[in-house]
XYZ file of C-alpha atoms in Angstrom:
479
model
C -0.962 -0.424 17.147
C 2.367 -0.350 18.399
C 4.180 -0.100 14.702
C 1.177 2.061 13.585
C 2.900 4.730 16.115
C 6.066 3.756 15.422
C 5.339 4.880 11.563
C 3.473 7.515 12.583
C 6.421 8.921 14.782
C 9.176 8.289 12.021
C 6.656 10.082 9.144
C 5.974 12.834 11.663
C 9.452 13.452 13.195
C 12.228 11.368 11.589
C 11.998 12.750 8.087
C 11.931 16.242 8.576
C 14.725 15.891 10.362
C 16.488 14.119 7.404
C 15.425 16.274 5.339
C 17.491 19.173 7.017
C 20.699 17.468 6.427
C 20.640 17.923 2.661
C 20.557 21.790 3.131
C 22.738 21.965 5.670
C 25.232 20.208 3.396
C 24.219 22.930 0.357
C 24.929 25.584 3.593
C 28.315 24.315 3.790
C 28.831 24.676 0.335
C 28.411 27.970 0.020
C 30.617 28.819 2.862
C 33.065 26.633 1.257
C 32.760 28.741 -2.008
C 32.939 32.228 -0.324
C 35.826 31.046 1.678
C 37.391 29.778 -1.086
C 36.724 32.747 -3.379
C 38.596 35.416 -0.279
C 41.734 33.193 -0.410
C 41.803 33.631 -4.051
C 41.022 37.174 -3.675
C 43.880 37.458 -0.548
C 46.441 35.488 -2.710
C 45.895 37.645 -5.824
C 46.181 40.815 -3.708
C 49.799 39.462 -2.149
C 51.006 38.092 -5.719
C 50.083 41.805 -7.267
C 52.055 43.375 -4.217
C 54.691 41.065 -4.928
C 55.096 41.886 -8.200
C 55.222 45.518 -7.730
C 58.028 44.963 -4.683
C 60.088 42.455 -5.915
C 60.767 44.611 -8.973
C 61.850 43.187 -12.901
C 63.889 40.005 -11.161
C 60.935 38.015 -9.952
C 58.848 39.731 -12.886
C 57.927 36.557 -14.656
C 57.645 34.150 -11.990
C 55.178 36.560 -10.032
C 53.047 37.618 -13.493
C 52.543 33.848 -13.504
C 51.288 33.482 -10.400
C 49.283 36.128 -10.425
C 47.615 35.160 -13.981
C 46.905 31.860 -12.689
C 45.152 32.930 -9.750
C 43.205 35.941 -11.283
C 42.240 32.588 -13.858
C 40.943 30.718 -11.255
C 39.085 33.857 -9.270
C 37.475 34.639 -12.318
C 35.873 31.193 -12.955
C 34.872 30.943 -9.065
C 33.279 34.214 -9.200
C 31.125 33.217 -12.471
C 30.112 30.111 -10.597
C 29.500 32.282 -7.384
C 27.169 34.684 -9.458
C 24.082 33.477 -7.607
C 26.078 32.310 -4.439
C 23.900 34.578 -1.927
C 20.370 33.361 -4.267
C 21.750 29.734 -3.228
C 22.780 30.760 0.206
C 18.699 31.979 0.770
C 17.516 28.457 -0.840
C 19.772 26.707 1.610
C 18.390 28.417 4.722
C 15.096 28.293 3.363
C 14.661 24.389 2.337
C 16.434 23.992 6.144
C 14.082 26.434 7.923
C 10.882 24.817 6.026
C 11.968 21.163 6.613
C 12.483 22.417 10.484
C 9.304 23.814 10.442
C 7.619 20.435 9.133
C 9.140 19.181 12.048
C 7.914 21.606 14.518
C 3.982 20.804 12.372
C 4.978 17.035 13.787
C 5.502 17.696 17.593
C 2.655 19.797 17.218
C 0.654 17.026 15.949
C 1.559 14.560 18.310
C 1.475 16.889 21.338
C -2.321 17.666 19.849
C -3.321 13.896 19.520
C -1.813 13.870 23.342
C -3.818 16.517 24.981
C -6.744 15.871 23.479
C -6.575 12.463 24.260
C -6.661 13.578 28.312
C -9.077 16.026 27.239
C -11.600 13.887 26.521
C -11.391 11.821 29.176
C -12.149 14.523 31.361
C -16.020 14.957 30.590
C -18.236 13.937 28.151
C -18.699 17.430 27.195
C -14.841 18.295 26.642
C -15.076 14.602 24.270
C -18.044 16.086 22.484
C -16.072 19.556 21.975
C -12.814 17.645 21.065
C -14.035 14.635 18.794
C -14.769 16.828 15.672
C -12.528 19.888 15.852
C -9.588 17.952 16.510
C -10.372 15.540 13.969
C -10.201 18.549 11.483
C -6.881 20.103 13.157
C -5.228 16.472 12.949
C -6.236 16.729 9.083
C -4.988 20.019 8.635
C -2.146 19.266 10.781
C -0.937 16.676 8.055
C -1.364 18.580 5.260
C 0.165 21.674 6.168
C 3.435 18.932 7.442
C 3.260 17.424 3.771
C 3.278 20.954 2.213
C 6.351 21.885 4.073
C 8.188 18.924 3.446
C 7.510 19.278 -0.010
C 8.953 23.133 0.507
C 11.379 22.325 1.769
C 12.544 19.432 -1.004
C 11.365 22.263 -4.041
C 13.658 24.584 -2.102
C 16.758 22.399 -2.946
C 16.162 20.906 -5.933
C 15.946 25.039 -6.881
C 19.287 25.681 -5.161
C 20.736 22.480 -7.138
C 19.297 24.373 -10.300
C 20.702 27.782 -9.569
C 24.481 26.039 -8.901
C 24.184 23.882 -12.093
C 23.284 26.960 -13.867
C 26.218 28.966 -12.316
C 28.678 26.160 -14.059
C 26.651 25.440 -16.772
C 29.862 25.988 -19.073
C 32.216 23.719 -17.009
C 29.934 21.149 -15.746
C 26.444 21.149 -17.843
C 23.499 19.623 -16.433
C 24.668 16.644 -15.630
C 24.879 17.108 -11.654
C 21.038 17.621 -12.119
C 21.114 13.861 -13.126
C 22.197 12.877 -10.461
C 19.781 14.705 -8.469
C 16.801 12.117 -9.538
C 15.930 11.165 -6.397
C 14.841 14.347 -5.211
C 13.100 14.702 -8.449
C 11.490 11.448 -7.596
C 10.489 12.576 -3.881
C 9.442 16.032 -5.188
C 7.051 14.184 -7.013
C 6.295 11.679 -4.357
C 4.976 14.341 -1.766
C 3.100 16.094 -4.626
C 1.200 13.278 -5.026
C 1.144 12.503 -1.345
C -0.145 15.709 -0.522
C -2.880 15.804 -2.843
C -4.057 12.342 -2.019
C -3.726 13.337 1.891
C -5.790 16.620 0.958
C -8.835 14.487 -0.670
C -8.323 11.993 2.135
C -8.733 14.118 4.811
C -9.960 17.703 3.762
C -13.972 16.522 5.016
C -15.337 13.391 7.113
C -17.594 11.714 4.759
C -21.072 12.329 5.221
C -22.422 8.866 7.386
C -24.448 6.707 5.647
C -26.359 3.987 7.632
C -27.934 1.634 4.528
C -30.907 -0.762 5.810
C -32.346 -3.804 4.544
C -36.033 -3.660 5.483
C -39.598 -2.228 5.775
C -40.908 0.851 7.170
C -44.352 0.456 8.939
C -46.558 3.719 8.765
C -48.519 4.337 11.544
C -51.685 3.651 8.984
C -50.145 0.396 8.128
C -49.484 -1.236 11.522
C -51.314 0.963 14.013
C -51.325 -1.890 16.496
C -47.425 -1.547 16.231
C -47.746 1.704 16.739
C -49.546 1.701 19.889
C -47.625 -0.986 21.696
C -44.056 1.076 20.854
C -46.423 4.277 22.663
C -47.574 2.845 25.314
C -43.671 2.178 26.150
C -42.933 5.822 25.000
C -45.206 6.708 27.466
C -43.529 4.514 30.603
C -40.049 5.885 29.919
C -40.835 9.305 29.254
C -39.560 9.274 25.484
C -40.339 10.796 22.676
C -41.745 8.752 19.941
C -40.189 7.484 16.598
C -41.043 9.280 13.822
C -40.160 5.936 11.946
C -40.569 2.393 12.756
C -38.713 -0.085 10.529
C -38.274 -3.854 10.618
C -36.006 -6.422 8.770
C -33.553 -8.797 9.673
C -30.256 -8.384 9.497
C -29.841 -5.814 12.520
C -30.166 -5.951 16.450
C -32.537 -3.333 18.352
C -31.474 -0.007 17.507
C -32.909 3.793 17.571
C -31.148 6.768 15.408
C -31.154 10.302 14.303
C -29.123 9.570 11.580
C -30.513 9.447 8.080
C -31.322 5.956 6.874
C -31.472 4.978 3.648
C -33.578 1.882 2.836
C -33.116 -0.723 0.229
C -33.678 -2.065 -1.941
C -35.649 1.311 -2.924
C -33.078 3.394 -1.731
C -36.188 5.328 0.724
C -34.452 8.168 2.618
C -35.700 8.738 6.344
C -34.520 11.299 8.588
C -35.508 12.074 12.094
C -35.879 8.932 14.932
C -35.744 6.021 13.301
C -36.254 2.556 15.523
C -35.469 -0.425 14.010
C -37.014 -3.842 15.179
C -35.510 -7.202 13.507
C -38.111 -9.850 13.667
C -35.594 -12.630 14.197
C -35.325 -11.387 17.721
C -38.979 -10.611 18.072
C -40.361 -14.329 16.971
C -38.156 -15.995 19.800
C -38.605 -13.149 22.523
C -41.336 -12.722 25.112
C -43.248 -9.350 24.983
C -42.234 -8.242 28.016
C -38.679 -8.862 26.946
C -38.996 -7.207 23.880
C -40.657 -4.810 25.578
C -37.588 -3.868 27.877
C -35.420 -3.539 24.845
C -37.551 -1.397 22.928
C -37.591 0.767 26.155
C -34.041 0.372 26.395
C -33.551 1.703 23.134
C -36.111 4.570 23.111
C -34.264 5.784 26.428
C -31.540 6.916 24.507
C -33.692 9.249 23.549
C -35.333 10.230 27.114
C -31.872 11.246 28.178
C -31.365 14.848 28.451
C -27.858 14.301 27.013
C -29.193 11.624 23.985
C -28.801 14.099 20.977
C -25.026 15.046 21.951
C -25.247 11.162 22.437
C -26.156 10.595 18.887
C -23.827 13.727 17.806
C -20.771 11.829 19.527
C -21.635 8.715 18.213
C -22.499 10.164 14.706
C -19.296 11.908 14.716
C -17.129 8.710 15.702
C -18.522 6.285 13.250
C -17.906 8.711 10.177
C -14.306 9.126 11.419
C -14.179 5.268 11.325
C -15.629 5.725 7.691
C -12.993 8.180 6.663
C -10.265 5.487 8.216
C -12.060 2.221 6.007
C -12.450 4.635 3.071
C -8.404 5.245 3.444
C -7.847 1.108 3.894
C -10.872 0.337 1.193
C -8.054 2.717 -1.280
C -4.972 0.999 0.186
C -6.555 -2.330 -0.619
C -7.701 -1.753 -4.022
C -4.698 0.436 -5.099
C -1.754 -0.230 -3.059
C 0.573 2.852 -2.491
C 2.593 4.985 -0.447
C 1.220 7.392 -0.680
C -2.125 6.347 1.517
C -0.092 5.407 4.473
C 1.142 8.090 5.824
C -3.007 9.802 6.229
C -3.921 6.603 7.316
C -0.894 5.995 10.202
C -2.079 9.025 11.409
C -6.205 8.584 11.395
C -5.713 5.499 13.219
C -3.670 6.854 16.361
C -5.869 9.913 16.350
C -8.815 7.818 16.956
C -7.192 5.391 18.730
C -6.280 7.767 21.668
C -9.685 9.000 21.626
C -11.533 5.888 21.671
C -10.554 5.265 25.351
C -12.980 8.320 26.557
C -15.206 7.298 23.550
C -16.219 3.747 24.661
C -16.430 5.071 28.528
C -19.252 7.818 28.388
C -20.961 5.582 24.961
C -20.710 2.839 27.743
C -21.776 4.779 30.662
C -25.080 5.910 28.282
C -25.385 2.209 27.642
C -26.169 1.874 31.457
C -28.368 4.544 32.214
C -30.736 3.174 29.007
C -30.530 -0.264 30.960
C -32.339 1.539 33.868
C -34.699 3.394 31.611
C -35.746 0.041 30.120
C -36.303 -1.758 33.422
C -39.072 0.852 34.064
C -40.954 -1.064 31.352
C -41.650 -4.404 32.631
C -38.625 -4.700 35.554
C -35.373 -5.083 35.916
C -35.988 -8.965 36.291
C -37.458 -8.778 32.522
C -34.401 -6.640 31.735
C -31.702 -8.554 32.418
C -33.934 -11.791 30.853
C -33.824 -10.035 27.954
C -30.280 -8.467 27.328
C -29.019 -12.708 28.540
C -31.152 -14.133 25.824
C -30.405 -12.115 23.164
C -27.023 -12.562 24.101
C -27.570 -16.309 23.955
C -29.764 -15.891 20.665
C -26.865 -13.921 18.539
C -24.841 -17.254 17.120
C -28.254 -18.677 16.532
C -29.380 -16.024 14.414
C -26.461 -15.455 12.725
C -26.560 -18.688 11.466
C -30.052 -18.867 10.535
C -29.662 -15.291 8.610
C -26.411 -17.135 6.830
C -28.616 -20.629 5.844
C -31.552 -18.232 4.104
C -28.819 -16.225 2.404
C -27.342 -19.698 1.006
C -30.010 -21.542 -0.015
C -32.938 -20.505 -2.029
C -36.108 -20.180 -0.137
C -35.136 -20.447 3.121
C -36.840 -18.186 5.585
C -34.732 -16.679 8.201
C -37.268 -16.699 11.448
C -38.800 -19.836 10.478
C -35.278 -21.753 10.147
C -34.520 -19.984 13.385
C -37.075 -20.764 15.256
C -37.189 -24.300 14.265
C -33.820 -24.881 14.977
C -34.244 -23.645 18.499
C -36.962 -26.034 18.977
C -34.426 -28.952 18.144
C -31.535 -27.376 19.638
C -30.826 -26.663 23.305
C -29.555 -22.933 23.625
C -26.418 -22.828 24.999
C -24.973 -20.089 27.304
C -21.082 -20.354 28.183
C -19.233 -18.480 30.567
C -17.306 -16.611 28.062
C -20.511 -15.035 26.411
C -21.355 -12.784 29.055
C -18.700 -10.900 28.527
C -19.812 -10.294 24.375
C -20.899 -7.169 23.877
C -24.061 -7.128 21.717
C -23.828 -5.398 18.238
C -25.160 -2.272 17.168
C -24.411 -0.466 13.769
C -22.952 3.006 15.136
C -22.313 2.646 18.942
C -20.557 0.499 21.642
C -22.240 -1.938 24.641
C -20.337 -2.476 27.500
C -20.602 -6.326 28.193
C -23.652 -8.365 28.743
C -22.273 -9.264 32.742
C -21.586 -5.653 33.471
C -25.293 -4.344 32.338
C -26.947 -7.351 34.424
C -24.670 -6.544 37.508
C -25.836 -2.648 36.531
C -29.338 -4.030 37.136
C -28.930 -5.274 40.579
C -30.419 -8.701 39.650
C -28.586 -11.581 40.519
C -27.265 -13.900 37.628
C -28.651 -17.061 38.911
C -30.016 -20.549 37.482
C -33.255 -18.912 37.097
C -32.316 -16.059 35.082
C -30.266 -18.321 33.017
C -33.001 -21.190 32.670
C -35.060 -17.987 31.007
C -32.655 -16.945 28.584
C -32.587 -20.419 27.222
C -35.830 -21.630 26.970
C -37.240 -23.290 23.884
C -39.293 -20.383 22.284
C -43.165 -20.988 23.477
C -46.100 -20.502 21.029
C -46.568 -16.991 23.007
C -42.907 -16.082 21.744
C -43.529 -16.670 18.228
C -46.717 -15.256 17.998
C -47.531 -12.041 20.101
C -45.476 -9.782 17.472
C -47.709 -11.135 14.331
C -50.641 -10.136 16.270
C -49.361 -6.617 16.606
C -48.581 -6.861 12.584
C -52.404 -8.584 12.058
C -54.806 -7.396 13.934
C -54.516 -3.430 13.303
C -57.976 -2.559 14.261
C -57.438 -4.088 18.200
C -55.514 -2.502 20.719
C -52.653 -3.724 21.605
């Protein structure tokens, strides 16, 4: 991250500041040429004054003189015609490149504060997140704008001068000038990429791979995710969906599920029955009321909103590197550099109140079956996750595999392991952040002991693998 900001301070800072020495040196030109055209005008005065002292002696010698400079002020005033035009397209490609500068500080001074910002309250993050997403974006493209102002500002003063001496010199100083033809370009292009980069956040998509289950359809589902509803205090999904290839999970943002592309808006709680056929239902239980918490908390839709909002700036950033990748250029750095610090300053407050939510869900979802079933729960599924990745990865690979039944044979066989190291994994989730699985147990005030551990790794009993079919099979009996 280090060269990221690095980049980001030499894109921002450094080359506005080169750019000013280019005018500066066209400022010094044109002092050169009015100082230069006053001498010529002073000496032609003193040889005329000369001429008219001196008297028919010195006439020759001074009418020389005096021919040679009027020669020479007449050819520096043709090529001063537009001196004062070229004198206001000096100060103004300096002033604008200045000003790009100015844009930078400003930018960085805006990533700073609202970096403290944020940390100050989850309210000030919520306020910040968005808005200065958009001034950031703005930000850059006003700083590319003037840059590029400031380089159209003296290729036009190069113009004006090789227009001025057309007769003497041609065009040909203008072919030399091909590098700032080349950068004029350059930021064009930059700019316009920048602008479609980061004009809007993209909208967020969150794609599933699964089923929705209608209340009419699994109405034994239905009243077992109530009944925990209910216990917490939460409203209820207006969507319950199961597949695979997720953890537990509740959102308000729209879901789109394939393979028929079925849009879903409102709650949407997503159950993956790998978890579910090697969980106890008191475990699963905990989860679920983990999960529909979010939602019990007064604060859960600016929750969602802040989470929402992050993950489609992260988006915007792997739309920017999904472009670099594909089509390398320039021209996608410098709107990149600058996404990634802006975010990265942010994320700080970010993953502490996204955390901090974390936690108070953990004590919603104790109120389900305990906190003793809690922390059970959040160990083994962080004991379960290698497992089921790698049962999800042997159906994908061979043909007619079945993801729960490999995994739940395999666990038979194999003895679940738990290192030290894992409880300090965070468990995944497709648009928010856990804090680690020690610090939510420790939250829980239950003591991580051989018991608790001999739980979390037990072979999966024929209760495990069967109590969620039941829910699926027997529709007609309460569950």
């Amino acid at each position: 991250m280090t060269a990221i900001r690095l980049r980001v301070f030499a894109f921002l800072l450094l080359l506005p500041l080169g750019l000013t020495l280019l005018p500066t040196l066209q400022l010094y030109r044109v002092h050169v040429s009015r100082d230069e055209q006053r001498e010529l005008t002073r000496g032609a005065q003193q040889a005329q004054e000369r001429l008219q002292s001196e008297g028919v002696a010195a006439a020759p010698r001074a009418e020389g003189r005096l021919t040679r400079d009027t020669e020479k002020l007449q050819e520096l005033v043709a090529g001063n015609e537009r001196l004062a035009e070229r004198e206001v397209l000096a100060w103004l490609g300096f002033g604008v490149a200045l000003a790009a500068f100015v844009v930078g500080c400003g930018l960085l001074l805006l990533i700073r504060r609202d970096s403290r910002r944020a940390q100050a309250s989850f309210e000030t993050l919520l306020a910040t997140l968005g808005p200065g997403w958009r001034a950031v974006s703005r930000g850059v493209l006003l700083h590319v704008a003037l840059m590029l102002g400031a380089m159209v500002a003296m290729g036009l003063y190069e113009v004006s001068w090789s227009w001025s001496h057309f007769a003497s010199v041609g065009w040909m100083p203008l072919v030399f000038l091909l590098p700032l033809w080349g950068a004029i370009i350059a930021t064009s292009r930059l700019m316009l990429r920048s602008a479609r980069s980061l004009a809007q956040l993209p909208p967020l998509s969150l794609e599933l791979l699964g089923r929705v289950l209608p209340a009419d359809v699994a109405p034994g589902l239905w009243r077992w995710v109530r009944q925990i509803a209910e216990r917490v205090g939460a409203p209820m999904p207006d969507h319950v969906v199961v597949g695979l290839s997720q953890g537990f999970f509740v959102t308000s943002t729209p879901v789109c599920m394939l393979p028929r592309r079925q849009e879903l808006s409102g709650r949407t709680l997503y159950l993956p029955l790998t978890f579910l056929s090697v969980l106890s239902r008191d475990e699963a239980a905990s989860i679920v009321g983990h999960e529909l918490g979010h939602f019990a908390m007064q604060d859960t839709e600016r929750g969602v909103q802040l989470s929402v909002t992050h993950r489609r700036m992260q988006q915007g950033i792997e739309r920017l590197a999904a472009q670099e990748e594909e089509a390398p250029s320039l021209f996608n750095l410098p709107a990149l550099w600058t996404s990634i610090v802006f975010l990265e300053q942010l994320d700080r407050a970010y993953f502490h109140f996204s955390r901090e939510h974390e936690l108070r869900a953990d004590a919603i979802g104790a109120r389900v079956e305990g906190p003793e079933a809690c922390a059970a729960a959040l160990l083994r599924v962080t004991a379960l996750a290698e497992h089921v990745d790698r049962a999800l990865e042997a159906s994908q690979r061979e043909a007619g595999v079945n993801a729960v039944d490999a995994l739940v044979e395999a666990l038979q066989l194999h003895p679940i392991e738990l290192p030290e190291e894992i409880l300090d994994h965070t468990l995944a989730h497709p648009i928010d952040t856990h804090p680690p699985t020690r610090v939510r147990i420790e939250a829980l005030s239950v003591p991580l002991d051989a018991v608790l551990i001999q739980r979390a790794v037990r072979r999966p009993s024929a209760s495990d693998t069967s109590w969620f079919q039941s829910l699926l099979d027997s529709p007609s009996r309460a569950a």
